[in-house]
Amino acid sequence: MRLVFLILFSATPAYAGGLNVPTNIKLDQIECGVAGKNNAYAYFSWDSAQGATSYRFYSKIADGTDKYRAYDEVTAPNYELSFNPQFDFYVAVSSVNTFTGNPPSAAESNKSADFYLSAKKLLTLCYGGQNKLTQSVPNTPWATVSAQQSKDLEQAQTKIAQLEKKLANVESNLKETQQKQSALEKIVNNLLNFLGRLFKFQL
């Protein structure tokens, strides 16, 4: 099953290095499923400065580890996913190409990204909110979001942005009105003071 989203993630390097790290990752496709008895996978792609790149992440559920393998469906270098206690994970280039068994080429390494994604969101989307991929996952379709639901979510986000803009305009207008009211009150007070002095002078 395939989930369609428009979600932006800030990407942070897992370590200082020569990898080309995208500053924003646009998560636009997720597909969760079971690949064999003891393997589950989450497929997604993102747009970076190097163009659209698709990765398929495999996790061995039955082996009790927190490490996962992934490969680029185009160039097929091997990657390793590691969890930290905050349920973020990063992808680092491995020294072995998944399909050839050879080290990835310099081009493969240079186009690869070292980045963080929100694992909590990915787990919620693909694994029903389970806190670790190593927990037992039933060999059944996981929770999915329909294209219509995704479209509704996008429209709701657009409407929220429009309302926030209107609210900002209202606040700006209110501030301007308050400033005008303050200036008008000052003029009225000055006029009343002048009339008061004039009345006393006439007496």
Short mmCIF file of the C-alpha atoms (twelve columns), coordinates in Angstrom:
data_MODEL
# 
_entry.id   MODEL 
# 
loop_
_atom_site.group_PDB 
_atom_site.id 
_atom_site.type_symbol 
_atom_site.label_atom_id 
_atom_site.label_alt_id 
_atom_site.label_comp_id 
_atom_site.label_asym_id 
_atom_site.label_seq_id 
_atom_site.Cartn_x 
_atom_site.Cartn_y 
_atom_site.Cartn_z 
_atom_site.pdbx_PDB_model_num 
ATOM 1   C CA . MET A 1   0.000   0.000   0.000  1 
ATOM 2   C CA . ARG A 2   1.203   3.485   -0.700 1 
ATOM 3   C CA . LEU A 3   0.789   6.582   1.407  1 
ATOM 4   C CA . VAL A 4   1.041   9.981   -0.235 1 
ATOM 5   C CA . PHE A 5   2.158   12.924  1.886  1 
ATOM 6   C CA . LEU A 6   3.668   16.359  1.588  1 
ATOM 7   C CA . ILE A 7   5.758   16.651  4.732  1 
ATOM 8   C CA . LEU A 8   8.901   18.712  5.175  1 
ATOM 9   C CA . PHE A 9   11.707  17.581  7.420  1 
ATOM 10  C CA . SER A 10  14.757  19.532  8.383  1 
ATOM 11  C CA . ALA A 11  17.854  17.497  7.663  1 
ATOM 12  C CA . THR A 12  20.772  17.566  10.086 1 
ATOM 13  C CA . PRO A 13  24.130  15.900  9.441  1 
ATOM 14  C CA . ALA A 14  24.746  12.861  11.633 1 
ATOM 15  C CA . TYR A 15  28.443  13.685  11.595 1 
ATOM 16  C CA . ALA A 16  30.810  16.125  9.935  1 
ATOM 17  C CA . GLY A 17  31.950  14.795  6.609  1 
ATOM 18  C CA . GLY A 18  32.069  15.300  2.895  1 
ATOM 19  C CA . LEU A 19  28.557  14.095  2.146  1 
ATOM 20  C CA . ASN A 20  26.161  16.407  0.384  1 
ATOM 21  C CA . VAL A 21  23.434  17.016  2.972  1 
ATOM 22  C CA . PRO A 22  20.065  18.341  1.769  1 
ATOM 23  C CA . THR A 23  18.680  21.112  3.968  1 
ATOM 24  C CA . ASN A 24  15.065  20.068  3.440  1 
ATOM 25  C CA . ILE A 25  13.610  16.704  2.565  1 
ATOM 26  C CA . LYS A 26  10.171  16.538  1.015  1 
ATOM 27  C CA . LEU A 27  8.642   13.232  2.015  1 
ATOM 28  C CA . ASP A 28  6.176   12.639  -0.786 1 
ATOM 29  C CA . GLN A 29  5.717   8.885   -0.956 1 
ATOM 30  C CA . ILE A 30  5.630   6.171   1.669  1 
ATOM 31  C CA . GLU A 31  4.882   2.532   1.045  1 
ATOM 32  C CA . CYS A 32  4.810   0.088   3.956  1 
ATOM 33  C CA . GLY A 33  4.607   -3.646  3.597  1 
ATOM 34  C CA . VAL A 34  6.102   -7.021  4.334  1 
ATOM 35  C CA . ALA A 35  8.909   -8.443  2.228  1 
ATOM 36  C CA . GLY A 36  9.168   -12.048 3.288  1 
ATOM 37  C CA . LYS A 37  8.433   -13.682 6.620  1 
ATOM 38  C CA . ASN A 38  10.912  -11.809 8.815  1 
ATOM 39  C CA . ASN A 39  11.420  -8.580  6.904  1 
ATOM 40  C CA . ALA A 40  9.412   -5.383  6.773  1 
ATOM 41  C CA . TYR A 41  10.151  -2.386  4.664  1 
ATOM 42  C CA . ALA A 42  9.284   1.273   4.387  1 
ATOM 43  C CA . TYR A 43  9.725   2.878   1.003  1 
ATOM 44  C CA . PHE A 44  9.941   6.622   0.515  1 
ATOM 45  C CA . SER A 45  11.544  9.220   -1.682 1 
ATOM 46  C CA . TRP A 46  12.632  12.801  -1.262 1 
ATOM 47  C CA . ASP A 47  13.621  15.738  -3.402 1 
ATOM 48  C CA . SER A 48  17.064  17.176  -2.797 1 
ATOM 49  C CA . ALA A 49  19.458  19.449  -4.628 1 
ATOM 50  C CA . GLN A 50  20.568  16.384  -6.564 1 
ATOM 51  C CA . GLY A 51  17.025  15.658  -7.720 1 
ATOM 52  C CA . ALA A 52  14.481  13.073  -6.672 1 
ATOM 53  C CA . THR A 53  15.976  10.008  -5.006 1 
ATOM 54  C CA . SER A 54  14.123  6.865   -3.948 1 
ATOM 55  C CA . TYR A 55  15.233  4.592   -1.140 1 
ATOM 56  C CA . ARG A 56  13.755  1.363   0.128  1 
ATOM 57  C CA . PHE A 57  14.548  0.615   3.760  1 
ATOM 58  C CA . TYR A 58  14.531  -2.963  4.975  1 
ATOM 59  C CA . SER A 59  14.377  -3.925  8.629  1 
ATOM 60  C CA . LYS A 60  14.871  -7.440  9.979  1 
ATOM 61  C CA . ILE A 61  12.156  -7.636  12.596 1 
ATOM 62  C CA . ALA A 62  12.994  -11.061 14.026 1 
ATOM 63  C CA . ASP A 63  16.689  -10.542 14.774 1 
ATOM 64  C CA . GLY A 64  16.170  -8.159  17.727 1 
ATOM 65  C CA . THR A 65  18.621  -5.503  16.504 1 
ATOM 66  C CA . ASP A 66  18.148  -1.787  15.935 1 
ATOM 67  C CA . LYS A 67  20.061  -1.713  12.659 1 
ATOM 68  C CA . TYR A 68  18.506  -1.659  9.230  1 
ATOM 69  C CA . ARG A 69  19.655  -1.896  5.653  1 
ATOM 70  C CA . ALA A 70  18.559  0.254   2.771  1 
ATOM 71  C CA . TYR A 71  19.503  0.722   -0.819 1 
ATOM 72  C CA . ASP A 72  19.156  3.368   -3.461 1 
ATOM 73  C CA . GLU A 73  16.928  1.854   -6.117 1 
ATOM 74  C CA . VAL A 74  18.947  3.593   -8.829 1 
ATOM 75  C CA . THR A 75  22.612  3.262   -7.854 1 
ATOM 76  C CA . ALA A 76  22.118  0.642   -5.105 1 
ATOM 77  C CA . PRO A 77  24.764  1.587   -2.534 1 
ATOM 78  C CA . ASN A 78  24.231  0.000   0.845  1 
ATOM 79  C CA . TYR A 79  23.111  2.078   3.817  1 
ATOM 80  C CA . GLU A 80  22.712  1.438   7.509  1 
ATOM 81  C CA . LEU A 81  20.005  2.948   9.710  1 
ATOM 82  C CA . SER A 82  20.702  3.334   13.420 1 
ATOM 83  C CA . PHE A 83  18.309  4.488   16.096 1 
ATOM 84  C CA . ASN A 84  19.182  6.829   18.928 1 
ATOM 85  C CA . PRO A 85  17.170  7.058   22.184 1 
ATOM 86  C CA . GLN A 86  15.099  9.954   20.816 1 
ATOM 87  C CA . PHE A 87  13.776  7.686   18.034 1 
ATOM 88  C CA . ASP A 88  15.533  9.675   15.366 1 
ATOM 89  C CA . PHE A 89  17.547  7.725   12.866 1 
ATOM 90  C CA . TYR A 90  20.211  8.558   10.385 1 
ATOM 91  C CA . VAL A 91  21.440  7.000   7.202  1 
ATOM 92  C CA . ALA A 92  25.143  6.542   6.704  1 
ATOM 93  C CA . VAL A 93  26.934  5.156   3.667  1 
ATOM 94  C CA . SER A 94  28.155  1.618   4.202  1 
ATOM 95  C CA . SER A 95  31.356  0.244   2.748  1 
ATOM 96  C CA . VAL A 96  29.602  -2.432  0.702  1 
ATOM 97  C CA . ASN A 97  27.297  -2.158  -2.290 1 
ATOM 98  C CA . THR A 98  24.173  -4.252  -1.644 1 
ATOM 99  C CA . PHE A 99  24.050  -5.889  -5.049 1 
ATOM 100 C CA . THR A 100 27.674  -6.100  -6.178 1 
ATOM 101 C CA . GLY A 101 29.373  -6.614  -2.804 1 
ATOM 102 C CA . ASN A 102 31.879  -3.925  -3.773 1 
ATOM 103 C CA . PRO A 103 32.508  -0.570  -2.090 1 
ATOM 104 C CA . PRO A 104 30.240  2.173   -3.452 1 
ATOM 105 C CA . SER A 105 31.766  4.419   -6.061 1 
ATOM 106 C CA . ALA A 106 32.847  7.971   -5.264 1 
ATOM 107 C CA . ALA A 107 29.856  9.247   -7.231 1 
ATOM 108 C CA . GLU A 108 27.520  7.100   -5.163 1 
ATOM 109 C CA . SER A 109 29.092  8.285   -1.914 1 
ATOM 110 C CA . ASN A 110 29.102  11.932  -2.921 1 
ATOM 111 C CA . LYS A 111 25.435  11.929  -3.922 1 
ATOM 112 C CA . SER A 112 24.455  10.157  -0.720 1 
ATOM 113 C CA . ALA A 113 22.983  12.105  2.185  1 
ATOM 114 C CA . ASP A 114 23.616  11.851  5.895  1 
ATOM 115 C CA . PHE A 115 20.470  13.091  7.567  1 
ATOM 116 C CA . TYR A 116 17.929  12.829  10.359 1 
ATOM 117 C CA . LEU A 117 14.223  12.151  9.895  1 
ATOM 118 C CA . SER A 118 11.462  11.988  12.446 1 
ATOM 119 C CA . ALA A 119 11.278  8.286   13.159 1 
ATOM 120 C CA . LYS A 120 8.254   8.790   15.371 1 
ATOM 121 C CA . LYS A 121 6.251   10.041  12.389 1 
ATOM 122 C CA . LEU A 122 7.494   7.249   10.160 1 
ATOM 123 C CA . LEU A 123 6.670   4.660   12.826 1 
ATOM 124 C CA . THR A 124 3.223   6.134   13.304 1 
ATOM 125 C CA . LEU A 125 2.523   6.056   9.584  1 
ATOM 126 C CA . CYS A 126 3.925   2.604   8.883  1 
ATOM 127 C CA . TYR A 127 3.787   0.702   12.144 1 
ATOM 128 C CA . GLY A 128 0.756   2.058   13.981 1 
ATOM 129 C CA . GLY A 129 2.832   4.040   16.473 1 
ATOM 130 C CA . GLN A 130 5.018   1.206   17.719 1 
ATOM 131 C CA . ASN A 131 8.108   2.633   19.351 1 
ATOM 132 C CA . LYS A 132 10.597  0.314   17.665 1 
ATOM 133 C CA . LEU A 133 10.755  -1.393  14.327 1 
ATOM 134 C CA . THR A 134 12.195  -4.458  16.065 1 
ATOM 135 C CA . GLN A 135 8.900   -5.153  17.805 1 
ATOM 136 C CA . SER A 136 6.803   -7.877  16.282 1 
ATOM 137 C CA . VAL A 137 4.784   -6.517  13.391 1 
ATOM 138 C CA . PRO A 138 1.883   -8.660  12.127 1 
ATOM 139 C CA . ASN A 139 2.110   -9.787  8.537  1 
ATOM 140 C CA . THR A 140 -0.927  -7.710  7.585  1 
ATOM 141 C CA . PRO A 141 -1.427  -4.367  5.856  1 
ATOM 142 C CA . TRP A 142 -0.615  -1.484  8.171  1 
ATOM 143 C CA . ALA A 143 -2.573  1.699   8.661  1 
ATOM 144 C CA . THR A 144 -2.815  3.681   5.455  1 
ATOM 145 C CA . VAL A 145 -3.909  7.146   4.516  1 
ATOM 146 C CA . SER A 146 -5.949  7.450   1.354  1 
ATOM 147 C CA . ALA A 147 -5.197  9.915   -1.404 1 
ATOM 148 C CA . GLN A 148 -8.370  11.830  -0.498 1 
ATOM 149 C CA . GLN A 149 -7.297  12.041  3.156  1 
ATOM 150 C CA . SER A 150 -3.907  13.279  2.051  1 
ATOM 151 C CA . LYS A 151 -5.556  15.893  -0.180 1 
ATOM 152 C CA . ASP A 152 -7.829  16.948  2.685  1 
ATOM 153 C CA . LEU A 153 -4.785  17.306  4.927  1 
ATOM 154 C CA . GLU A 154 -3.004  19.452  2.359  1 
ATOM 155 C CA . GLN A 155 -6.097  21.655  1.923  1 
ATOM 156 C CA . ALA A 156 -6.428  21.992  5.700  1 
ATOM 157 C CA . GLN A 157 -2.781  23.037  5.965  1 
ATOM 158 C CA . THR A 158 -3.333  25.619  3.218  1 
ATOM 159 C CA . LYS A 159 -6.439  26.945  4.986  1 
ATOM 160 C CA . ILE A 160 -4.534  27.167  8.277  1 
ATOM 161 C CA . ALA A 161 -1.801  29.169  6.566  1 
ATOM 162 C CA . GLN A 162 -4.425  31.514  5.082  1 
ATOM 163 C CA . LEU A 163 -6.079  31.977  8.485  1 
ATOM 164 C CA . GLU A 164 -2.718  32.675  10.097 1 
ATOM 165 C CA . LYS A 165 -2.095  35.347  7.455  1 
ATOM 166 C CA . LYS A 166 -5.526  36.900  8.092  1 
ATOM 167 C CA . LEU A 167 -4.880  36.833  11.839 1 
ATOM 168 C CA . ALA A 168 -1.579  38.618  11.320 1 
ATOM 169 C CA . ASN A 169 -3.390  41.278  9.257  1 
ATOM 170 C CA . VAL A 170 -6.054  41.666  11.956 1 
ATOM 171 C CA . GLU A 171 -3.393  42.060  14.625 1 
ATOM 172 C CA . SER A 172 -1.596  44.628  12.494 1 
ATOM 173 C CA . ASN A 173 -4.832  46.558  11.902 1 
ATOM 174 C CA . LEU A 174 -5.697  46.390  15.596 1 
ATOM 175 C CA . LYS A 175 -2.308  47.793  16.528 1 
ATOM 176 C CA . GLU A 176 -2.747  50.612  14.009 1 
ATOM 177 C CA . THR A 177 -6.242  51.338  15.358 1 
ATOM 178 C CA . GLN A 178 -4.941  51.430  18.925 1 
ATOM 179 C CA . GLN A 179 -2.222  53.865  17.894 1 
ATOM 180 C CA . LYS A 180 -4.799  56.116  16.172 1 
ATOM 181 C CA . GLN A 181 -7.085  55.899  19.216 1 
ATOM 182 C CA . SER A 182 -4.222  56.872  21.504 1 
ATOM 183 C CA . ALA A 183 -3.381  59.852  19.295 1 
ATOM 184 C CA . LEU A 184 -7.064  60.901  19.197 1 
ATOM 185 C CA . GLU A 185 -7.341  60.636  22.991 1 
ATOM 186 C CA . LYS A 186 -4.281  62.841  23.321 1 
ATOM 187 C CA . ILE A 187 -5.848  65.470  21.010 1 
ATOM 188 C CA . VAL A 188 -9.148  65.368  22.964 1 
ATOM 189 C CA . ASN A 189 -7.327  65.742  26.286 1 
ATOM 190 C CA . ASN A 190 -5.340  68.697  24.968 1 
ATOM 191 C CA . LEU A 191 -8.562  70.284  23.691 1 
ATOM 192 C CA . LEU A 192 -10.319 69.774  27.036 1 
ATOM 193 C CA . ASN A 193 -7.365  71.276  28.888 1 
ATOM 194 C CA . PHE A 194 -7.413  74.274  26.553 1 
ATOM 195 C CA . LEU A 195 -11.166 74.760  27.009 1 
ATOM 196 C CA . GLY A 196 -10.752 74.470  30.771 1 
ATOM 197 C CA . ARG A 197 -8.085  77.177  30.852 1 
ATOM 198 C CA . LEU A 198 -10.183 79.358  28.530 1 
ATOM 199 C CA . PHE A 199 -13.233 78.994  30.810 1 
ATOM 200 C CA . LYS A 200 -11.185 79.978  33.879 1 
ATOM 201 C CA . PHE A 201 -9.756  82.992  32.010 1 
ATOM 202 C CA . GLN A 202 -13.266 84.211  31.138 1 
ATOM 203 C CA . LEU A 203 -14.312 83.963  34.783 1 
# 
